Coordinates of C-alpha atoms in Angstrom, one line a residue:
Chain I
M1 CA 61.0 181.4 99.7
R2 CA 61.5 182.2 96.1
V3 CA 62.4 179.8 93.2
V4 CA 64.0 182.0 90.8
G5 CA 64.6 181.4 87.0
I6 CA 68.0 182.9 86.1
G7 CA 67.5 182.4 82.4
P8 CA 69.8 180.4 79.9
G9 CA 73.2 181.7 81.2
G10 CA 74.1 185.1 80.1
S11 CA 73.3 187.7 82.9
E12 CA 71.8 190.0 80.4
H13 CA 68.9 187.5 79.9
M14 CA 67.9 187.6 83.6
T15 CA 64.7 189.7 84.3
E16 CA 64.6 192.6 86.8
K17 CA 62.5 190.7 89.1
A18 CA 64.8 187.7 89.4
I19 CA 67.7 190.0 89.9
S20 CA 65.9 191.8 92.5
A21 CA 64.8 188.5 94.3
I22 CA 68.3 187.3 94.5
D23 CA 69.6 190.7 95.7
K24 CA 67.1 190.8 98.5
A25 CA 67.8 187.2 99.7
E26 CA 69.9 186.4 102.7
V27 CA 70.4 182.7 101.5
I28 CA 71.0 181.4 97.8
V29 CA 70.7 177.8 97.1
G30 CA 71.4 176.3 93.7
Y31 CA 73.3 173.8 91.5
T32 CA 77.0 174.9 91.3
T33 CA 76.9 175.7 87.6
Y34 CA 74.0 178.0 88.0
I35 CA 75.5 179.7 91.2
E36 CA 78.6 180.4 89.2
L37 CA 76.7 182.1 86.6
L38 CA 75.5 184.7 89.0
E39 CA 77.4 187.8 89.1
E40 CA 79.7 188.4 92.1
G41 CA 77.9 191.3 93.2
L42 CA 74.6 189.4 93.6
K43 CA 76.2 186.9 95.9
K44 CA 78.3 189.2 98.3
G45 CA 77.8 188.9 101.8
K46 CA 75.2 186.2 101.5
E47 CA 75.0 182.6 102.6
V48 CA 75.5 180.4 99.4
I49 CA 74.5 176.6 99.5
S50 CA 75.7 175.1 96.2
T51 CA 75.7 171.4 95.4
G52 CA 76.6 169.3 92.4
M53 CA 74.2 167.6 89.7
M54 CA 73.1 164.6 91.7
K55 CA 72.0 166.4 94.8
E56 CA 68.5 168.0 94.0
I57 CA 66.8 166.6 96.8
E58 CA 69.2 167.5 99.4
R59 CA 69.5 171.1 97.9
C60 CA 65.6 171.7 98.2
K61 CA 65.6 170.4 101.7
A62 CA 68.4 172.8 102.6
A63 CA 66.5 175.7 101.1
I64 CA 63.2 174.6 103.1
E65 CA 65.2 174.4 106.3
K66 CA 66.6 178.0 105.8
A67 CA 63.0 179.3 105.0
R68 CA 61.8 177.6 108.3
Q69 CA 64.4 179.2 110.2
G70 CA 62.9 182.4 109.0
K71 CA 65.8 183.4 106.5
S72 CA 64.7 185.1 103.2
T73 CA 65.8 182.3 100.8
V74 CA 66.1 181.8 96.9
I75 CA 66.6 178.7 95.0
V76 CA 68.0 179.6 91.7
S77 CA 67.1 177.3 88.6
G78 CA 68.6 177.5 85.2
G79 CA 66.4 178.8 82.3
D80 CA 62.6 178.9 83.6
P81 CA 62.1 177.0 87.1
G82 CA 59.0 175.6 85.8
I83 CA 60.3 173.5 82.7
Y84 CA 62.3 170.4 84.2
G85 CA 63.4 173.1 86.8
M86 CA 63.3 173.1 90.7
A87 CA 59.8 174.6 91.2
G88 CA 58.1 171.2 91.1
L89 CA 60.4 169.4 93.5
I90 CA 60.1 172.2 96.0
L91 CA 56.4 172.1 95.9
E92 CA 56.2 168.3 96.2
L93 CA 58.7 168.4 99.2
L94 CA 56.5 171.3 100.9
A95 CA 53.3 169.2 100.4
E96 CA 55.0 166.1 101.9
E97 CA 56.2 167.9 104.9
E98 CA 53.0 169.7 105.4
L99 CA 54.6 173.0 105.3
I100 CA 52.8 174.4 102.1
E101 CA 50.7 176.6 104.3
K102 CA 53.5 177.8 106.5
I103 CA 55.9 178.8 104.1
N104 CA 55.3 181.6 101.5
L105 CA 56.3 180.3 98.2
E106 CA 56.8 182.5 94.9
V107 CA 58.0 181.2 91.6
I108 CA 59.6 183.8 89.5
P109 CA 59.7 182.8 85.8
G110 CA 62.8 183.1 83.6
V111 CA 63.6 182.7 79.8
P112 CA 63.5 178.9 79.2
A113 CA 66.3 177.3 77.5
L114 CA 63.9 176.4 74.7
C115 CA 63.3 180.1 73.9
A116 CA 67.0 181.0 74.1
A117 CA 67.8 178.1 71.5
S118 CA 65.0 179.2 69.4
A119 CA 66.0 182.8 69.3
L120 CA 69.6 181.8 68.3
L121 CA 68.2 179.7 65.5
G122 CA 65.7 182.1 64.2
A123 CA 62.0 181.1 64.4
P124 CA 61.6 177.3 64.8
L125 CA 58.8 177.1 67.3
M126 CA 56.1 179.3 65.5
H127 CA 53.8 176.4 65.2
D128 CA 52.6 174.0 67.9
F129 CA 55.3 172.0 69.6
V130 CA 56.2 169.5 72.2
S131 CA 58.9 169.4 74.7
I132 CA 60.3 166.1 75.7
S133 CA 63.1 165.2 77.9
L134 CA 65.2 162.2 76.8
S135 CA 66.4 161.4 80.3
D136 CA 65.0 157.9 81.4
L137 CA 66.2 158.1 84.8
M138 CA 62.6 158.9 86.1
T139 CA 60.5 158.1 82.9
P140 CA 60.2 154.9 81.4
W141 CA 62.1 154.9 78.0
E142 CA 59.0 153.2 76.4
L143 CA 56.7 156.2 77.3
I144 CA 59.4 158.7 76.0
K145 CA 59.3 156.9 72.7
K146 CA 55.6 156.6 72.6
R147 CA 55.6 160.4 73.2
I148 CA 58.0 161.0 70.3
T149 CA 55.9 158.9 68.0
L150 CA 52.9 160.7 68.9
A151 CA 54.5 164.1 68.2
L152 CA 55.6 163.0 64.9
E153 CA 52.3 161.7 63.9
G154 CA 50.8 165.3 64.9
D155 CA 53.5 167.1 62.9
F156 CA 54.5 169.1 66.1
V157 CA 57.9 170.6 66.2
I158 CA 59.8 168.9 68.9
V159 CA 62.1 170.1 71.5
L160 CA 64.5 167.7 73.1
Y161 CA 65.7 168.5 76.5
N162 CA 68.5 166.4 78.3
P163 CA 69.4 164.7 75.1
R164 CA 72.6 162.9 75.7
S165 CA 75.1 162.5 78.7
K166 CA 78.4 160.8 79.1
K167 CA 76.6 157.8 80.4
R168 CA 73.4 157.9 78.5
K169 CA 74.0 158.0 74.6
R170 CA 71.5 155.4 73.3
Q171 CA 68.4 157.5 73.7
L172 CA 69.4 160.2 71.3
K173 CA 70.5 157.7 68.8
E174 CA 67.1 156.0 69.1
A175 CA 65.2 159.1 68.8
I176 CA 66.9 160.4 65.6
E177 CA 66.1 156.8 64.1
L178 CA 62.5 157.2 65.0
I179 CA 62.3 160.6 63.5
K180 CA 64.0 159.5 60.1
E181 CA 61.7 156.6 60.0
K182 CA 58.4 158.6 60.6
R183 CA 59.2 162.1 59.3
G184 CA 61.6 161.4 56.5
D185 CA 65.3 162.4 56.4
K186 CA 65.1 165.9 55.2
V187 CA 63.9 167.3 58.5
A188 CA 65.4 170.6 59.6
V189 CA 67.3 170.4 63.0
G190 CA 68.5 173.0 65.2
I191 CA 71.1 172.1 67.9
V192 CA 72.0 174.7 70.4
K193 CA 74.8 173.9 73.0
H194 CA 75.3 176.1 76.0
A195 CA 72.7 178.9 74.6
T196 CA 74.2 182.4 75.7
R197 CA 77.0 181.1 77.9
E198 CA 80.7 179.9 77.5
G199 CA 81.0 177.4 74.9
E200 CA 77.9 178.5 73.0
K201 CA 77.5 176.6 69.7
I202 CA 74.7 176.7 67.2
I203 CA 74.3 174.1 64.4
I204 CA 71.7 174.3 61.8
T205 CA 71.3 171.0 59.9
D206 CA 69.1 168.2 58.8
I207 CA 68.1 164.9 60.5
R208 CA 70.8 162.8 58.5
A209 CA 73.8 164.9 59.4
I210 CA 73.5 165.4 63.2
N211 CA 76.9 165.0 64.8
Q212 CA 75.6 163.4 68.1
E213 CA 79.3 163.8 69.4
V214 CA 78.6 167.5 70.2
V215 CA 75.5 167.0 72.0
D216 CA 75.5 167.0 75.8
M217 CA 73.2 167.7 78.7
G218 CA 73.5 171.5 78.2
T219 CA 72.2 171.1 74.5
I220 CA 68.6 171.5 73.2
L221 CA 67.6 169.9 70.0
I222 CA 64.7 171.4 67.9
I223 CA 63.3 169.1 65.4
G224 CA 61.3 170.8 62.6
N225 CA 57.9 170.0 61.5
S226 CA 57.3 169.0 57.9
K227 CA 57.1 172.7 56.9
S228 CA 60.2 174.0 58.8
R229 CA 62.9 175.5 56.5
I230 CA 66.3 176.7 56.5
Y231 CA 67.0 180.2 55.0
N232 CA 70.5 181.5 55.0
G233 CA 71.6 180.5 58.4
F234 CA 68.2 180.6 60.2
M235 CA 65.7 177.8 60.9
V236 CA 62.0 178.8 60.4
T237 CA 58.7 177.0 60.9
P238 CA 56.1 178.9 58.9
R239 CA 52.9 180.1 60.8
G240 CA 50.7 179.7 57.8
Y241 CA 50.6 183.2 56.3
E242 CA 51.6 181.8 52.9
N243 CA 48.6 179.5 53.0
K244 CA 45.8 182.0 53.5
N245 CA 45.8 185.7 52.9
K246 CA 43.5 186.2 55.8
R247 CA 45.1 187.7 58.8
R248 CA 45.1 186.2 62.3
D249 CA 43.1 187.6 64.9
R250 CA 46.1 187.8 67.4
Chain C
M1 CA 66.9 194.9 63.3
R2 CA 65.9 193.3 66.6
V3 CA 62.8 191.2 67.4
V4 CA 62.3 191.8 71.1
G5 CA 60.5 189.7 73.5
I6 CA 59.0 192.0 76.2
G7 CA 57.7 189.1 78.5
P8 CA 54.3 188.6 79.6
G9 CA 53.4 192.2 80.7
G10 CA 54.9 193.6 84.0
S11 CA 58.0 195.4 83.0
E12 CA 59.9 193.5 85.9
H13 CA 59.7 190.5 83.6
M14 CA 61.7 192.0 81.0
T15 CA 65.2 191.1 80.5
E16 CA 68.1 193.6 80.8
K17 CA 68.9 192.6 77.1
A18 CA 65.5 193.5 75.9
I19 CA 65.5 196.8 77.8
S20 CA 68.8 197.7 76.4
A21 CA 67.6 196.8 72.7
I22 CA 64.6 199.0 73.0
D23 CA 66.6 201.8 74.7
K24 CA 69.1 201.9 71.8
A25 CA 66.7 201.8 68.9
E26 CA 65.6 204.8 66.8
V27 CA 62.4 203.0 65.9
I28 CA 59.9 200.8 67.8
V29 CA 57.3 198.8 66.1
G30 CA 54.7 196.7 67.5
Y31 CA 50.9 195.8 68.5
T32 CA 49.3 198.8 70.2
T33 CA 48.7 196.8 73.5
Y34 CA 52.5 195.7 73.7
I35 CA 53.7 199.3 73.0
E36 CA 51.3 200.6 75.8
L37 CA 53.0 198.0 78.2
L38 CA 56.3 199.6 77.8
E39 CA 57.5 202.3 80.2
E40 CA 57.3 206.0 78.8
G41 CA 61.1 206.4 79.3
L42 CA 61.8 203.7 76.9
K43 CA 59.7 205.3 74.1
K44 CA 60.7 208.9 74.7
G45 CA 62.2 210.7 71.7
K46 CA 61.6 207.6 69.4
E47 CA 59.5 207.0 66.3
V48 CA 56.8 204.7 67.7
I49 CA 54.9 202.7 65.0
S50 CA 51.8 200.8 66.6
T51 CA 49.0 199.1 65.0
G52 CA 45.9 197.0 66.0
M53 CA 45.6 193.2 66.2
M54 CA 44.9 192.5 62.6
K55 CA 47.8 194.3 61.0
E56 CA 50.6 191.9 61.5
I57 CA 51.9 191.9 58.1
E58 CA 51.7 195.6 57.6
R59 CA 53.7 196.0 61.0
C60 CA 56.4 193.7 60.0
K61 CA 56.7 195.5 56.6
A62 CA 56.8 198.8 58.1
A63 CA 59.7 197.4 60.4
I64 CA 61.6 196.2 57.5
E65 CA 61.2 199.4 55.6
K66 CA 62.8 201.4 58.5
A67 CA 65.7 198.8 58.8
R68 CA 66.3 199.3 55.0
Q69 CA 66.5 203.0 55.6
G70 CA 69.4 202.3 57.9
K71 CA 67.5 203.1 61.0
S72 CA 68.1 201.1 64.2
T73 CA 64.8 199.3 64.6
V74 CA 63.2 197.0 67.2
I75 CA 59.6 195.1 66.9
V76 CA 58.5 194.4 70.2
S77 CA 56.5 191.0 70.7
G78 CA 54.6 189.9 73.8
G79 CA 56.1 187.0 75.7
D80 CA 58.7 185.4 73.7
P81 CA 58.8 186.3 70.0
G82 CA 59.5 182.8 69.0
I83 CA 56.4 181.2 70.4
Y84 CA 53.5 182.5 68.2
G85 CA 55.2 185.8 68.2
M86 CA 56.9 188.0 65.6
A87 CA 60.1 186.4 64.9
G88 CA 58.7 183.9 62.3
L89 CA 56.8 186.4 60.2
I90 CA 59.7 188.8 60.0
L91 CA 61.9 185.9 58.8
E92 CA 59.5 184.8 56.3
L93 CA 59.2 188.4 54.8
L94 CA 62.9 188.9 54.9
A95 CA 63.1 185.7 52.8
E96 CA 60.5 186.5 50.3
E97 CA 62.0 189.9 49.6
E98 CA 65.5 188.5 49.5
L99 CA 66.7 190.7 52.3
I100 CA 67.8 188.1 54.7
E101 CA 71.5 188.5 53.7
K102 CA 71.1 192.3 53.7
I103 CA 69.4 193.1 57.0
N104 CA 71.0 192.1 60.1
L105 CA 68.4 190.3 62.3
E106 CA 68.7 189.4 65.9
V107 CA 66.1 187.7 68.0
I108 CA 65.9 188.5 71.7
P109 CA 64.2 186.0 73.8
G110 CA 61.6 186.8 76.4
V111 CA 59.7 185.1 79.3
P112 CA 57.0 183.4 77.4
A113 CA 53.3 183.5 78.5
L114 CA 53.3 179.8 79.3
C115 CA 56.2 180.3 81.9
A116 CA 54.5 183.3 83.4
A117 CA 51.2 181.2 83.8
S118 CA 53.1 178.1 85.0
A119 CA 54.9 180.2 87.8
L120 CA 51.6 181.8 88.8
L121 CA 50.0 178.3 89.1
G122 CA 52.8 176.5 90.9
A123 CA 54.7 174.0 88.6
P124 CA 52.3 172.6 86.1
L125 CA 55.0 171.9 83.4
M126 CA 57.5 169.8 85.2
H127 CA 57.0 166.9 82.8
D128 CA 56.7 166.8 79.1
F129 CA 54.3 169.0 77.5
V130 CA 52.7 170.4 74.3
S131 CA 51.7 173.9 73.2
I132 CA 48.9 174.1 70.9
S133 CA 47.1 177.3 69.7
L134 CA 43.3 176.9 69.4
S135 CA 43.2 179.6 66.6
D136 CA 42.0 178.0 63.4
L137 CA 42.6 181.1 61.5
M138 CA 45.7 179.6 59.8
T139 CA 45.5 176.1 60.8
P140 CA 42.7 173.6 59.9
W141 CA 40.6 172.9 63.0
E142 CA 40.9 169.1 62.2
L143 CA 44.6 169.3 62.5
I144 CA 44.3 171.2 66.0
K145 CA 41.8 168.3 67.2
K146 CA 44.0 165.7 65.8
R147 CA 47.1 167.2 67.9
I148 CA 45.0 167.4 71.1
T149 CA 44.1 163.8 70.7
L150 CA 47.6 162.8 70.3
A151 CA 48.7 165.0 73.2
L152 CA 46.0 163.3 75.3
E153 CA 47.0 159.7 74.2
G154 CA 50.6 160.7 75.1
D155 CA 49.7 162.0 78.7
F156 CA 51.3 165.2 78.0
V157 CA 50.6 168.4 79.9
I158 CA 48.7 170.5 77.4
V159 CA 49.2 174.4 77.1
L160 CA 46.4 176.1 75.1
Y161 CA 47.2 179.4 73.5
N162 CA 44.7 181.8 71.8
P163 CA 41.8 179.7 73.5
R164 CA 38.7 182.0 72.8
S165 CA 37.9 185.1 71.4
K166 CA 34.4 187.2 71.1
K167 CA 33.9 185.6 67.7
R168 CA 35.6 182.2 68.3
K169 CA 33.9 180.2 71.1
R170 CA 33.5 176.9 69.7
Q171 CA 37.0 175.6 69.7
L172 CA 37.5 175.8 73.6
K173 CA 34.2 174.0 74.1
E174 CA 35.0 171.2 71.8
A175 CA 38.7 171.0 73.2
I176 CA 37.1 170.7 76.6
E177 CA 34.9 167.9 75.5
L178 CA 37.7 165.9 74.0
I179 CA 39.9 166.1 77.1
K180 CA 37.0 165.0 79.4
E181 CA 36.4 162.0 76.8
K182 CA 39.9 160.9 76.8
R183 CA 41.5 161.8 80.0
G184 CA 38.5 161.7 82.4
D185 CA 36.7 164.6 84.4
K186 CA 39.2 164.9 87.2
V187 CA 41.9 166.6 85.4
A188 CA 43.5 169.5 87.1
V189 CA 43.3 172.7 85.1
G190 CA 45.1 176.1 85.5
I191 CA 43.8 179.0 83.9
V192 CA 45.7 182.4 83.9
K193 CA 44.2 185.4 82.4
H194 CA 46.5 188.5 81.7
A195 CA 49.4 187.0 83.7
T196 CA 51.5 190.0 85.4
R197 CA 49.5 192.6 84.0
E198 CA 46.2 194.7 84.7
G199 CA 43.3 192.4 85.2
E200 CA 45.4 189.3 86.2
K201 CA 43.3 186.2 87.2
I202 CA 44.4 182.9 88.4
I203 CA 42.1 180.1 88.5
I204 CA 42.9 176.4 89.5
T205 CA 40.2 174.1 89.0
D206 CA 39.2 170.9 87.1
I207 CA 38.1 170.3 83.7
R208 CA 34.3 169.8 84.7
A209 CA 34.2 173.2 86.4
I210 CA 35.7 175.6 83.8
N211 CA 34.1 178.9 83.4
Q212 CA 34.6 179.3 79.7
E213 CA 33.2 183.0 79.9
V214 CA 36.3 184.1 81.7
V215 CA 38.6 182.9 79.0
D216 CA 39.8 185.3 76.3
M217 CA 42.8 185.7 73.9
G218 CA 45.0 186.9 76.7
T219 CA 44.4 183.6 78.7
I220 CA 46.6 180.7 78.8
L221 CA 45.0 177.3 79.9
I222 CA 47.3 174.5 81.3
I223 CA 45.6 171.0 81.3
G224 CA 47.3 168.7 83.7
N225 CA 48.5 165.1 82.8
S226 CA 47.2 162.1 84.6
K227 CA 49.5 162.7 87.5
S228 CA 48.9 166.6 88.1
R229 CA 47.7 167.3 91.4
I230 CA 46.3 170.4 93.3
Y231 CA 47.8 171.1 96.6
N232 CA 46.5 174.2 98.6
G233 CA 46.4 176.6 95.8
F234 CA 49.2 175.3 93.6
M235 CA 49.1 173.1 90.6
V236 CA 51.9 170.6 90.4
T237 CA 52.8 168.0 87.9
P238 CA 55.2 165.6 89.6
R239 CA 58.6 164.8 87.9
G240 CA 58.8 161.4 89.1
Y241 CA 60.8 161.7 92.3
E242 CA 58.3 159.7 94.2
N243 CA 58.5 156.7 91.8
K244 CA 62.2 156.2 92.1
N245 CA 64.5 157.0 94.7
K246 CA 67.2 157.2 92.2
R247 CA 68.1 160.8 91.6
R248 CA 68.2 162.4 88.1
D249 CA 71.5 163.4 86.4
R250 CA 70.6 166.8 85.8

């Protein structure tokens, strides 16, 4: 069984390894949106099991069942399967059902949403960063807020995943207030909606001017550190070359 | 001009977009190691400018000069060009030389080393994480230590880049001491050396048992959070499905 990262959306961002894994499979399992992103040729003649947003556990169980039956099975995951993706749940279920030794599992990495967003913005992640999901369905909001506070204290660049859904709007609002309070109101912010797929939107702004209405679950926000700058339509976090004339050893 | 992420090493992890960008270029610029990773067919008939480790600024300046001459130029960067890669330096130099409006720049994302390492380990990054470079050439060691301390306080998974070089061994040692002190000595650790390329080595261990001698600049360390576990050769950080029977909205 393979858990395959299909990248941010556009098929040109899939790796050859991901394409070949899907091509060789008999069964493809995935969230409907990701299955739809796959080119028709890759799905032709295969059993496709696609389910909606709220069905992650069922989806993984279906994939495990197919693999148990000896079918060559792939589970597709948007972006990279290891960053808020499907790799962990599959491993947890395999461990729970004591199948970890019986079913051969391979995780195939993909271009994560945070890299696709970063590339479209310029180079906002050039220094140390944190990735935080604002979804409090499985993580207490107090812990999420604590993590944002610590990230601000360490002057990390902050990547926010799952920032806002139709039912969950308060978290982004509170996060922005926290950022303004601790990092000031001149912080550079990049917002990338639906990177490399239909409806792509790129906004470079500052923390005061974020239009929260454009932000949805398919949006990544990148909050600059104290040194991040906006140059002519690009967001850049300096690595430090200007401070030292010394060259780095990597 | 395009800054192109070629992924962690193995050519099967390059995206179609990266391959096509290199294929169409007249000039390829890059660090010798990354140029060597490219298949011969991609380099044939092209001007190749490769330089060693310490020559980043020269390399970027050479690429900018070629682009100014109107040549279709790519700069290749290992992993993703936006994570401790070449995208930022190019943008800084273009801004400094007031060329940002004159030279058309595109950043093409790649599979970053942290995702390649994560996939080989299982699913260690399934919850909020930080990425920290241990190189103190351009960042004061006090700030790096502060960031590690804050990441430990927030129970983040911690990805360590540039952990140790022939001349720089103290930083990893101190980081490990800090982690033991704050997170305890049973922390799961994944070590991936030269992911997907020659000399690949995958070690899953705990913080007490790290063999620092195997760690070099091409190694990524992933330090688990308090819930990360080792199951049968896989390192997994639970996302929280076991705590709530509620399903997440993404």
